[in-house]
Amino acid sequence: MEQPKVFIYALSTCGHCKNTKRLLDSHNVSYDHVDVDLLPREEMKKVLEDVRKVNPQTSFPTILIGDKTIVGYREVEIMEALGL
Amino acid sequence: MSNAEEMYERLKKVNEPKGYFFSDNQALTMELIEGLLVNKERYGYMCCPCRLASGDRENDKDIICPCDYREQDVKEYGSCYCQLYVSKEWLENPESRRTVPERRPAEKMAWFGWPSGDA
């Protein structure tokens, strides 16, 4: 089965965001991510609008796996969404 | 001692007597303390490393660590949102550990829609 597309909206300072990246790395899952806190202001605002559309609380990490959105470091849900 | 180690000792001394302990994941704890120090440098106050600060102290005051939500989250989940501070019970019962949902009202993140945007 092909791996669904994975994208993480993260903060560079957040432990749960780092745990999410570590979990994916340990299972050789490829993903893209953005550390929102490091973005220039205008770009940050645009990205935050995108986060809010899938997670009204605009919290981190917000993880997109295929068409699913997972909010927070939820290992079981992440693995399920990946089919692992 | 590094800045983070110094901060670790200082926070431990102040918080343990109040019943707030660091988690048993030492690596995560040190990462979070590093995050606090980054935020102190970046914003001028120690904002929660697990939340995005606006940079406006008034708007962010509820998430200056320890945040306004720590007491309720530790009471209900045994851990603060970040898992920096946990209860004794949380430490003793690993099977009870759950992801702590964000309790901060969503409207506190409305700042990125402010017209000037330069909070």
CSV table of C-alpha atoms in Angstrom, one decimal:
chain,number,residue,atom,x,y,z
A,1,MET,CA,0.0,0.0,0.0
A,2,GLU,CA,1.3,3.4,-0.9
A,3,GLN,CA,2.0,5.7,2.1
A,4,PRO,CA,-0.5,8.5,2.4
A,5,LYS,CA,0.9,12.0,2.2
A,6,VAL,CA,1.9,13.4,5.6
A,7,PHE,CA,2.3,17.0,6.6
A,8,ILE,CA,3.0,18.4,10.0
A,9,TYR,CA,2.3,21.9,11.2
A,10,ALA,CA,4.7,22.2,14.1
A,11,LEU,CA,6.5,24.6,16.4
A,12,SER,CA,10.3,24.4,16.7
A,13,THR,CA,10.0,24.6,20.5
A,14,CYS,CA,7.3,22.1,21.1
A,15,GLY,CA,8.0,18.6,22.6
A,16,HIS,CA,4.9,16.9,21.1
A,17,CYS,CA,5.9,18.2,17.7
A,18,LYS,CA,9.4,16.7,18.1
A,19,ASN,CA,7.9,13.4,19.4
A,20,THR,CA,5.7,13.3,16.3
A,21,LYS,CA,8.6,13.7,14.0
A,22,ARG,CA,10.6,11.1,15.9
A,23,LEU,CA,7.7,8.6,15.7
A,24,LEU,CA,7.5,9.1,11.9
A,25,ASP,CA,11.3,8.9,11.5
A,26,SER,CA,11.4,5.7,13.5
A,27,HIS,CA,8.9,4.1,11.1
A,28,ASN,CA,10.7,5.5,8.0
A,29,VAL,CA,7.6,7.5,7.1
A,30,SER,CA,8.4,10.4,4.8
A,31,TYR,CA,6.7,13.7,5.6
A,32,ASP,CA,6.9,17.4,5.0
A,33,HIS,CA,6.7,19.9,7.9
A,34,VAL,CA,6.8,23.6,8.7
A,35,ASP,CA,7.9,25.1,12.0
A,36,VAL,CA,5.3,27.9,12.1
A,37,ASP,CA,7.1,29.9,14.8
A,38,LEU,CA,10.1,30.4,12.5
A,39,LEU,CA,8.1,31.9,9.6
A,40,PRO,CA,8.2,35.6,8.7
A,41,ARG,CA,5.1,37.3,10.0
A,42,GLU,CA,3.1,37.6,6.8
A,43,GLU,CA,3.8,34.0,5.8
A,44,MET,CA,3.0,32.9,9.4
A,45,LYS,CA,-0.4,34.5,9.2
A,46,LYS,CA,-1.2,32.7,5.9
A,47,VAL,CA,-0.1,29.4,7.3
A,48,LEU,CA,-2.1,29.9,10.5
A,49,GLU,CA,-5.3,30.5,8.3
A,50,ASP,CA,-4.6,27.1,6.7
A,51,VAL,CA,-4.1,25.4,10.1
A,52,ARG,CA,-7.3,27.0,11.4
A,53,LYS,CA,-9.3,25.5,8.5
A,54,VAL,CA,-8.5,22.0,9.7
A,55,ASN,CA,-8.1,22.6,13.4
A,56,PRO,CA,-10.1,25.6,14.7
A,57,GLN,CA,-8.0,25.8,17.8
A,58,THR,CA,-4.9,26.4,15.7
A,59,SER,CA,-2.8,24.2,18.0
A,60,PHE,CA,0.3,22.2,17.4
A,61,PRO,CA,1.2,19.7,16.2
A,62,THR,CA,-1.6,19.5,13.6
A,63,ILE,CA,-0.9,16.5,11.5
A,64,LEU,CA,-2.4,15.8,8.0
A,65,ILE,CA,-2.3,12.2,7.0
A,66,GLY,CA,-4.0,11.6,3.6
A,67,ASP,CA,-7.4,13.2,4.2
A,68,LYS,CA,-7.3,12.8,8.0
A,69,THR,CA,-6.4,15.5,10.5
A,70,ILE,CA,-4.9,14.6,13.8
A,71,VAL,CA,-4.4,17.2,16.5
A,72,GLY,CA,-1.7,16.5,19.0
A,73,TYR,CA,0.8,13.7,19.5
A,74,ARG,CA,-1.6,10.8,19.4
A,75,GLU,CA,0.5,7.8,18.6
A,76,VAL,CA,-2.3,5.2,18.2
A,77,GLU,CA,-4.3,7.5,15.8
A,78,ILE,CA,-1.2,8.5,13.8
A,79,MET,CA,-0.2,4.8,13.3
A,80,GLU,CA,-3.8,3.9,12.4
A,81,ALA,CA,-4.0,6.7,9.9
A,82,LEU,CA,-0.8,5.5,8.3
A,83,GLY,CA,-2.1,1.9,8.2
A,84,LEU,CA,0.9,0.8,10.3
B,1,MET,CA,26.0,24.1,34.2
B,2,SER,CA,24.2,25.1,31.0
B,3,ASN,CA,21.4,27.7,31.1
B,4,ALA,CA,18.8,24.9,30.7
B,5,GLU,CA,20.3,22.9,33.5
B,6,GLU,CA,20.3,26.0,35.8
B,7,MET,CA,16.6,26.6,34.8
B,8,TYR,CA,15.8,23.0,35.5
B,9,GLU,CA,17.1,23.2,39.0
B,10,ARG,CA,15.5,26.5,39.7
B,11,LEU,CA,12.0,25.4,38.4
B,12,LYS,CA,12.2,22.1,40.2
B,13,LYS,CA,13.0,23.8,43.5
B,14,VAL,CA,10.0,26.2,43.2
B,15,ASN,CA,7.5,23.7,41.7
B,16,GLU,CA,8.0,20.4,43.5
B,17,PRO,CA,6.8,21.7,46.9
B,18,LYS,CA,3.6,22.8,45.1
B,19,GLY,CA,3.0,19.3,43.8
B,20,TYR,CA,4.2,19.9,40.2
B,21,PHE,CA,6.9,17.6,39.1
B,22,PHE,CA,9.0,17.2,35.9
B,23,SER,CA,8.0,14.2,33.9
B,24,ASP,CA,10.2,11.1,33.9
B,25,ASN,CA,11.1,11.8,30.3
B,26,GLN,CA,14.3,13.8,31.0
B,27,ALA,CA,15.1,14.4,27.3
B,28,LEU,CA,11.6,15.9,26.7
B,29,THR,CA,11.8,18.0,29.8
B,30,MET,CA,15.2,19.5,28.8
B,31,GLU,CA,13.8,20.1,25.2
B,32,LEU,CA,10.9,22.0,26.8
B,33,ILE,CA,13.1,24.0,29.0
B,34,GLU,CA,15.3,24.9,26.0
B,35,GLY,CA,12.0,26.0,24.3
B,36,LEU,CA,11.2,28.2,27.3
B,37,LEU,CA,14.6,29.8,27.0
B,38,VAL,CA,14.2,30.3,23.3
B,39,ASN,CA,10.9,32.0,23.9
B,40,LYS,CA,12.3,34.2,26.7
B,41,GLU,CA,14.9,35.4,24.2
B,42,ARG,CA,12.5,35.8,21.3
B,43,TYR,CA,9.5,37.4,23.1
B,44,GLY,CA,11.0,38.7,26.3
B,45,TYR,CA,8.9,36.4,28.5
B,46,MET,CA,8.8,32.6,29.0
B,47,CYS,CA,5.9,31.6,26.8
B,48,CYS,CA,4.7,28.0,26.6
B,49,PRO,CA,6.9,26.2,24.1
B,50,CYS,CA,3.9,24.1,22.9
B,51,ARG,CA,1.9,27.1,21.9
B,52,LEU,CA,2.4,29.9,19.4
B,53,ALA,CA,2.9,33.3,21.1
B,54,SER,CA,1.6,36.4,19.4
B,55,GLY,CA,4.4,38.5,20.8
B,56,ASP,CA,1.9,40.8,22.5
B,57,ARG,CA,2.4,40.2,26.2
B,58,GLU,CA,-1.1,41.1,27.1
B,59,ASN,CA,-2.6,38.6,24.7
B,60,ASP,CA,0.0,35.9,25.7
B,61,LYS,CA,-0.2,36.4,29.5
B,62,ASP,CA,-2.3,33.3,30.0
B,63,ILE,CA,0.4,31.1,28.3
B,64,ILE,CA,3.4,32.5,30.2
B,65,CYS,CA,4.8,29.4,31.9
B,66,PRO,CA,3.4,28.2,34.3
B,67,CYS,CA,0.3,28.9,32.2
B,68,ASP,CA,-3.2,29.6,33.5
B,69,TYR,CA,-4.3,26.1,32.5
B,70,ARG,CA,-1.7,24.1,34.3
B,71,GLU,CA,-3.7,23.7,37.5
B,72,GLN,CA,-6.8,22.4,35.8
B,73,ASP,CA,-4.9,20.2,33.4
B,74,VAL,CA,-2.8,18.6,36.1
B,75,LYS,CA,-5.9,18.1,38.1
B,76,GLU,CA,-7.8,16.5,35.3
B,77,TYR,CA,-5.1,14.7,33.2
B,78,GLY,CA,-2.2,14.6,35.7
B,79,SER,CA,-0.1,16.6,33.2
B,80,CYS,CA,0.0,20.1,31.8
B,81,TYR,CA,-0.6,20.6,28.1
B,82,CYS,CA,3.1,20.4,27.3
B,83,GLN,CA,3.9,17.5,29.7
B,84,LEU,CA,6.5,19.7,31.4
B,85,TYR,CA,4.7,19.6,34.8
B,86,VAL,CA,3.0,16.4,36.0
B,87,SER,CA,1.5,15.1,39.2
B,88,LYS,CA,2.9,12.4,41.5
B,89,GLU,CA,0.1,10.2,40.5
B,90,TRP,CA,0.9,10.6,36.8
B,91,LEU,CA,4.5,9.6,37.5
B,92,GLU,CA,3.3,6.5,39.4
B,93,ASN,CA,0.7,5.4,36.9
B,94,PRO,CA,2.1,5.3,33.4
B,95,GLU,CA,-1.0,3.5,32.1
B,96,SER,CA,-3.1,6.5,33.0
B,97,ARG,CA,-1.3,8.9,30.7
B,98,ARG,CA,-3.3,10.6,28.0
B,99,THR,CA,-2.8,13.4,25.4
B,100,VAL,CA,-3.9,16.6,27.0
B,101,PRO,CA,-6.3,18.5,24.7
B,102,GLU,CA,-5.8,22.3,24.3
B,103,ARG,CA,-7.9,24.0,26.9
B,104,ARG,CA,-7.0,27.6,25.9
B,105,PRO,CA,-10.0,29.3,24.2
B,106,ALA,CA,-9.6,29.3,20.4
B,107,GLU,CA,-10.2,33.1,20.3
B,108,LYS,CA,-6.9,33.7,22.1
B,109,MET,CA,-5.4,32.7,18.7
B,110,ALA,CA,-7.4,35.4,16.9
B,111,TRP,CA,-4.4,37.7,16.9
B,112,PHE,CA,-3.1,36.5,13.5
B,113,GLY,CA,-6.3,38.0,12.0
B,114,TRP,CA,-5.6,41.4,13.5
B,115,PRO,CA,-5.3,44.0,10.7
B,116,SER,CA,-1.8,45.2,11.5
B,117,GLY,CA,-0.8,41.8,12.4
B,118,ASP,CA,2.2,43.1,14.2
B,119,ALA,CA,1.1,42.1,17.7
